[in-house]
Coordinates of C-alpha atoms in Angstrom, one line a residue:
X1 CA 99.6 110.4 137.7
X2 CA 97.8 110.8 134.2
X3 CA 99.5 110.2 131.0
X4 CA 99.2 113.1 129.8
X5 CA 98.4 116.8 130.8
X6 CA 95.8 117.2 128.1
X7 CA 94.2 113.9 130.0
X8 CA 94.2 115.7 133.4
X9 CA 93.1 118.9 131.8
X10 CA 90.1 117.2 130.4
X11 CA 89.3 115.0 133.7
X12 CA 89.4 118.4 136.2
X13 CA 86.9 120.1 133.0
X14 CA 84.6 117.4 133.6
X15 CA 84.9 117.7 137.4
X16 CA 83.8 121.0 137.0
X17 CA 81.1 120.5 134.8
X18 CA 79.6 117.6 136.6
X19 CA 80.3 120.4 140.4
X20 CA 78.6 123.3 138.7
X21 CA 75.7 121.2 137.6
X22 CA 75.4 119.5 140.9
X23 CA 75.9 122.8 143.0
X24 CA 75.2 125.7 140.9
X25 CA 76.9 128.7 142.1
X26 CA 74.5 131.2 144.3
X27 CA 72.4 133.8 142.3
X28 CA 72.2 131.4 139.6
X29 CA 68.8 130.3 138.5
X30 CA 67.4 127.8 136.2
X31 CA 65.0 126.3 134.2
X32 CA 65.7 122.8 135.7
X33 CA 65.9 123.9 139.4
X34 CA 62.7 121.5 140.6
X35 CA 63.4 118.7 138.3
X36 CA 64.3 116.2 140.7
X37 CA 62.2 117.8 143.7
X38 CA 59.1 119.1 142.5
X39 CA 58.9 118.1 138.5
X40 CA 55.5 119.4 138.1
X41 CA 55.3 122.2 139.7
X42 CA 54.6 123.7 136.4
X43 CA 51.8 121.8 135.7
X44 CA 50.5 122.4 139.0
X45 CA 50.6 126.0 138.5
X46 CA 49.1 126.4 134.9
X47 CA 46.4 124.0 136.0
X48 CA 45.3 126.4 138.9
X49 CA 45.6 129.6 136.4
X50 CA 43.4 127.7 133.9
X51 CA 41.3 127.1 136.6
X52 CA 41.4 130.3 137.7
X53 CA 40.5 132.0 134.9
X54 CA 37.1 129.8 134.4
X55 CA 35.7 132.4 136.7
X56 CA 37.6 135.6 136.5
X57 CA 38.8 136.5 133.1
X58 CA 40.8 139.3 134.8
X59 CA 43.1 137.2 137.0
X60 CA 46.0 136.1 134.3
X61 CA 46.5 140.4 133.9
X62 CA 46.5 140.2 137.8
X63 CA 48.7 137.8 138.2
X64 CA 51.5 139.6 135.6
X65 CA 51.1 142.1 137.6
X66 CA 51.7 141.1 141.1
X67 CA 55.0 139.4 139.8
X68 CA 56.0 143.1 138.9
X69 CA 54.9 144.7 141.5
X70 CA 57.3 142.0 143.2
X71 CA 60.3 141.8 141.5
X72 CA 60.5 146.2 141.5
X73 CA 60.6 146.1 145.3
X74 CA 64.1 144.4 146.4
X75 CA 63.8 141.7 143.6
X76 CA 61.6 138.9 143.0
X77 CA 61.3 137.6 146.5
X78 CA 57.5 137.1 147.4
X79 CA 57.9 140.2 149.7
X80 CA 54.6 141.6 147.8
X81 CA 52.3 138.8 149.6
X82 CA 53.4 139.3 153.6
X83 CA 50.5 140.3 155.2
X84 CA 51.4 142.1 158.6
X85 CA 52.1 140.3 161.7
X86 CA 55.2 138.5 163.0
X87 CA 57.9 141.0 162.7
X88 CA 56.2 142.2 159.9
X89 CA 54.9 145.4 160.5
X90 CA 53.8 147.2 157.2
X91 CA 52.9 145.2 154.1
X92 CA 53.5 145.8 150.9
X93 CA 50.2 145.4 150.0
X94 CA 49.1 148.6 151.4
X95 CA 51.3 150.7 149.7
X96 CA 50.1 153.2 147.3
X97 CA 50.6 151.6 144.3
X98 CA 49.1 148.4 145.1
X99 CA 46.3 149.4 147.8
X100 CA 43.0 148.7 146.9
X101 CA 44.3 147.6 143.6
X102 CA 46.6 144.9 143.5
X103 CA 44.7 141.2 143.3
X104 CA 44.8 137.7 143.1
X105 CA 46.4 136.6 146.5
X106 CA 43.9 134.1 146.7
X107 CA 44.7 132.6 143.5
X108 CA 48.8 132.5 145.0
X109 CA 47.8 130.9 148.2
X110 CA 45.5 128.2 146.3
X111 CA 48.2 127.3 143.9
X112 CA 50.8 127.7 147.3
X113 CA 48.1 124.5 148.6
X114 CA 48.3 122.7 145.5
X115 CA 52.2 122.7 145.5
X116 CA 52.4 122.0 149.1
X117 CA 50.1 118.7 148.4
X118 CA 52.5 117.5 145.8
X119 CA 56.2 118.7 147.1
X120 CA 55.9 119.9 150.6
X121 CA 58.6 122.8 152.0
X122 CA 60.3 122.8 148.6
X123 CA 58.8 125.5 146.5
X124 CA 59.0 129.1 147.0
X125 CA 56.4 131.5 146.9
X126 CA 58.6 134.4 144.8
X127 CA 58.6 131.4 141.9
X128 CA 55.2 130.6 142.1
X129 CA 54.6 133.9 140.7
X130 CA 57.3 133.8 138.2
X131 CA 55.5 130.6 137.0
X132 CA 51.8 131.9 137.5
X133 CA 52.9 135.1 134.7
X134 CA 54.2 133.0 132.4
X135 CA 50.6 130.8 132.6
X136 CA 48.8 133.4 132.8
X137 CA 50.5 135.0 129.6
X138 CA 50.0 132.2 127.6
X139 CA 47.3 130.9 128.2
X140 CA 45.6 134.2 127.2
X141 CA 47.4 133.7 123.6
X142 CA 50.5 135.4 124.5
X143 CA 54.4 133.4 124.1
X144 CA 55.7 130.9 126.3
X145 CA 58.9 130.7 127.8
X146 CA 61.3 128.6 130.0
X147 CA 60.9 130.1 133.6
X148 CA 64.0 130.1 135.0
X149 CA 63.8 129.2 139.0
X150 CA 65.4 128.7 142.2
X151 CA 64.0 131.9 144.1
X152 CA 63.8 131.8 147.5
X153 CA 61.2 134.0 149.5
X154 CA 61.9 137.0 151.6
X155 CA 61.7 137.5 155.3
X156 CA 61.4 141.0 155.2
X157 CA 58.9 143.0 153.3
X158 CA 59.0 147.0 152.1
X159 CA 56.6 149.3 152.1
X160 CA 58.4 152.4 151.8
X161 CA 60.6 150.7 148.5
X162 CA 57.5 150.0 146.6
X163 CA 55.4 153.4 147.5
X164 CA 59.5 154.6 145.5
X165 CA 60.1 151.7 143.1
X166 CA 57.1 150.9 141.4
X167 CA 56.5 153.3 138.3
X168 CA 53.4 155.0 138.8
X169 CA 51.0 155.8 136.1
X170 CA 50.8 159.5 136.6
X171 CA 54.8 159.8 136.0
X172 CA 56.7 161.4 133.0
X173 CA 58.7 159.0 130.7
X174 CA 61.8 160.0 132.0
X175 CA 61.3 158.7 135.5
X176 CA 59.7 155.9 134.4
X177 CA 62.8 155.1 132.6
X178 CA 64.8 156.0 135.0
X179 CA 63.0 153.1 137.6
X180 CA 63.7 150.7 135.1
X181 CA 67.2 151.2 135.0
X182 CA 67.7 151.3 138.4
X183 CA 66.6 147.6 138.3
X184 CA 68.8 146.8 135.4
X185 CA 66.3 147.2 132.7
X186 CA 67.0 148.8 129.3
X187 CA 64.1 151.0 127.0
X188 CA 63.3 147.7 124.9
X189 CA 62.0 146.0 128.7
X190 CA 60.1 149.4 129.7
X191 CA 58.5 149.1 126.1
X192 CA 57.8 145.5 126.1
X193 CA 56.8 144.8 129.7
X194 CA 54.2 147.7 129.1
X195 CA 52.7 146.1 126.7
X196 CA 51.1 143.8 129.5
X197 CA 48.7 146.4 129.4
X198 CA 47.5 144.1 126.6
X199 CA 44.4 142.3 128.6
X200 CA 43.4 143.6 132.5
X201 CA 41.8 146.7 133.6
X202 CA 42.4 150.0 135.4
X203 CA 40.2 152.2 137.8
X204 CA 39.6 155.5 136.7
X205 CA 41.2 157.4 139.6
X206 CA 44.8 156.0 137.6
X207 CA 43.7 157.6 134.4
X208 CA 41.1 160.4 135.6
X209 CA 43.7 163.6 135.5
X210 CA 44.0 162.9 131.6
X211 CA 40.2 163.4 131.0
X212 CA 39.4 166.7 132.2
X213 CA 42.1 169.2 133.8
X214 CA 45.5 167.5 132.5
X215 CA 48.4 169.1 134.1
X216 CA 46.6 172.2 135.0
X217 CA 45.1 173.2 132.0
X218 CA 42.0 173.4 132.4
X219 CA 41.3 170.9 129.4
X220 CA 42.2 166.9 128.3
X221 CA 45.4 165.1 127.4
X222 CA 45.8 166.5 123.9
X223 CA 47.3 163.3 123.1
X224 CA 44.1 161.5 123.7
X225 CA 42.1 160.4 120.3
X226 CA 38.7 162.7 121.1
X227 CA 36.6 159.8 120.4
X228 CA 38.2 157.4 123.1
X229 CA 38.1 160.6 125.2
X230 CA 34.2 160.6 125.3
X231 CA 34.1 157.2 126.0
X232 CA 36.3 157.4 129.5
X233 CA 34.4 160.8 130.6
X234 CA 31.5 158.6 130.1
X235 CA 32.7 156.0 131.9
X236 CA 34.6 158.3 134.2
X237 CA 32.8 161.5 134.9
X238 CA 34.2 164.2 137.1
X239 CA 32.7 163.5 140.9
X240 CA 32.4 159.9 139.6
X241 CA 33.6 156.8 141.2
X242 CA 37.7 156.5 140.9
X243 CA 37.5 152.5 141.2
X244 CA 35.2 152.0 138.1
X245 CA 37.0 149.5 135.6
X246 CA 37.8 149.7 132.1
X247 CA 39.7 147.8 129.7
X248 CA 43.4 148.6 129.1
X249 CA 43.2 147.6 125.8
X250 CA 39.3 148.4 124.6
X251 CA 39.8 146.3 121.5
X252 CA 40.8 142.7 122.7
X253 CA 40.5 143.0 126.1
X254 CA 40.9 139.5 127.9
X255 CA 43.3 138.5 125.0
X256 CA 47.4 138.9 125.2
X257 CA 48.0 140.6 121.6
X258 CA 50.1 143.6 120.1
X259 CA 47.1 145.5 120.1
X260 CA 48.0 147.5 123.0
X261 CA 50.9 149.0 120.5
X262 CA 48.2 149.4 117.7
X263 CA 45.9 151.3 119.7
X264 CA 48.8 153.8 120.6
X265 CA 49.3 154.8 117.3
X266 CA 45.6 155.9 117.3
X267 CA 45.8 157.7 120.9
X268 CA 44.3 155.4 122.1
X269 CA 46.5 154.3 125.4
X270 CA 44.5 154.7 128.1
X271 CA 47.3 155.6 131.2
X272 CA 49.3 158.7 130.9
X273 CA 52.6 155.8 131.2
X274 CA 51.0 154.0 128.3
X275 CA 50.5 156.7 125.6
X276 CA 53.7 158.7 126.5
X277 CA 55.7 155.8 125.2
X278 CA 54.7 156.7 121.4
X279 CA 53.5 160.4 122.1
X280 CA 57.1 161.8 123.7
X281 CA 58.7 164.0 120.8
X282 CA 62.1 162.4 120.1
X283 CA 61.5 159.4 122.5
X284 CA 63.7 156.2 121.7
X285 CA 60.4 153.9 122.8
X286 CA 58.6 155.6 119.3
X287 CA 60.3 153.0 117.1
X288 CA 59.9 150.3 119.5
X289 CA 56.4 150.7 119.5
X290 CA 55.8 150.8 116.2
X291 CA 58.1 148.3 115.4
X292 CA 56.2 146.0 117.9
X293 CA 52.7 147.1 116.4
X294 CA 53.6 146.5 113.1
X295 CA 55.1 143.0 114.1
X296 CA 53.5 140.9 117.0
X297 CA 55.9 138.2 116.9
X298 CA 59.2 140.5 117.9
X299 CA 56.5 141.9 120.6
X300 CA 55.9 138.1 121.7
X301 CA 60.0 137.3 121.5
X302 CA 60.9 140.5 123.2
X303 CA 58.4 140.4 125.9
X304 CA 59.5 136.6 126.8
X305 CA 62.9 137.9 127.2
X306 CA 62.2 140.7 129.4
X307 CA 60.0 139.1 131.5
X308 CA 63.0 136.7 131.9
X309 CA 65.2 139.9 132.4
X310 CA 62.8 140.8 135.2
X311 CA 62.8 137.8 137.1
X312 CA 66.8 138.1 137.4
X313 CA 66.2 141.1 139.3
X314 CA 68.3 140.4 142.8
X315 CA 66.7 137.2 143.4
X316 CA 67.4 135.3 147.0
X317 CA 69.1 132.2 146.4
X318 CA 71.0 129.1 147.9
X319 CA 70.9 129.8 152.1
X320 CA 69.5 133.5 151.7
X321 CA 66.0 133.8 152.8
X322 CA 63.5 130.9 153.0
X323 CA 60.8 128.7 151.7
X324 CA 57.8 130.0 153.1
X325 CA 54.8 127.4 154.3
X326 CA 52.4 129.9 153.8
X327 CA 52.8 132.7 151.2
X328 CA 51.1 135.6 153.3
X329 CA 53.6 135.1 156.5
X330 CA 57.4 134.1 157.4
X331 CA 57.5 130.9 158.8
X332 CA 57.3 130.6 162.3
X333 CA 55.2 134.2 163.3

């Protein structure tokens, strides 16, 4: 039939190439995913973060987070914004690491409205918080990067996986690392992705058991520089209230920098999760951190590619879950 086999060999390459554009294989995301259904999705998203952020300078550190909080708990699949009801009977949202802490929902569901208006029933909740990181990131002077996409949202949601998957801040190194791999992530991610403790804030309650009686001893974190220490028992006396905030990063707050890494050289990291990563004797993370405080641009490159790293995490693709309507329910309860 062809002239030649190199002819046919060359004709069945670009069959293939023109099928695996046209029908990427399942599990396989992409940059380009809404380019012909939804182009400015994007846009739509960064404009409502921008937006956002006009009145609540703590909402792009909220945001980052919720997309963690997500992806640790079965993948990045939205599961982190069901609300109970339907066949849902225990939210995420209530589990221990995110009660009375997680936030910004409201923020999801308005940019959820915005994509709706422009591409109805096309774009999924689990990437609208991939895309709302990476806004929120940058636009608080932190790198950009090419959010890969094609999630689909969960129909299902587990509260007893995140109250076990999330890293907690009151855990040793060790487990911590040991979450992270269970999710496919190396030390370089744990070290990076902490560093989005760069802007945002913390209630004392996560950080309290450093100030005062740390691990039994009757006496403070001995890692803890002794003038930062009398700042937080300040701001956190014993008997206090555990929900007062206070700046993960006390230098640059509101600002995504590698000053979270600079500030653990001096003691000065204000979880127990955040300091250990410089403070553990013999601890791989020690040259990371001081490679990525010495250098903010291999921070910036390395974080970009670990927050791509976590958004691979066992995403829901092609027919597997859905395209929620409405980011706080499955459709049709």
């Amino acid at each position: 039939m062809f002239s030649t086999n190199n002819t046919y060999y060359s004709l069945l390459a670009t069959i293939f190439v023109v099928l695996t554009f046209v029908f990427p294989s399942e599990g396989q995301l992409s940059a380009t995913f809404y380019s012909n259904t939804c182009s400015n999705v994007s846009t739509i998203v960064r404009n409502s973060v921008q937006q956002a952020l006009t009145s609540d300078s703590r909402i792009a550190a909220s945001l980052t987070r919720l997309h963690f909080h997500d992806c640790f708990v079965d993948g990045c699949d939205g599961s982190i914004l069901l609300d109970v009801g339907g066949n849902i009977t225990q939210s995420e949202k209530t589990a221990a690491p995110n009660a009375n802490s997680i936030r910004g929902f409201d923020v999801v569901d308005s940019i959820k409205s915005s994509v709706e208006s422009s591409c109805p029933g096309v774009v999924s909740c689990a990437d609208i918080l991939a895309l709302a990181a990476e806004s929120s990131v940058s636009l608080s002077g932190g790198p950009s990067w090419s959010v890969l996409l094609g999630r689909r949202d969960s129909v299902t949601a587990n509260q007893a996986g995140a109250n076990t998957s999330i890293p907690s801040p009151f855990e040793s190194l060790a487990n911590i690392t040991s979450k992270f791999s269970a999710v496919g992530l190396d030390t370089t991610d744990l070290v990076a992705l902490s560093g989005a403790h760069t802007f945002g804030r913390a209630q004392c309650q996560f950080f309290s058991q450093r100030l005062f009686n740390f691990s039994g001893t009757g006496s403070p974190d001995p890692t803890l520089n002794s003038t930062y220490l009398a700042t937080l028992q300040q701001n956190c006396p014993q008997n206090g209230s555990g929900s007062t905030l206070n700046n993960l990063d006390p230098s640059t707050p509101d600002t995504f920098d590698n000053n979270y890494f600079t500030n653990l050289l001096i003691n000065q990291g204000l979880l127990q999760t955040d300091q250990e990563l410089f403070s553990t004797n013999g601890s791989s993370t020690i040259s990371i951190v001081n490679n990525f405080a010495n250098n903010q641009s291999a921070f910036f490159q390395a974080f970009a590619q670990s927050m791509i790293n976590m958004g691979n995490i066992s995403p829901l693709t092609g027919t597997q879950g859905e395209i929620r309507t409405d980011c706080k329910k499955v459709n049709g309860s």
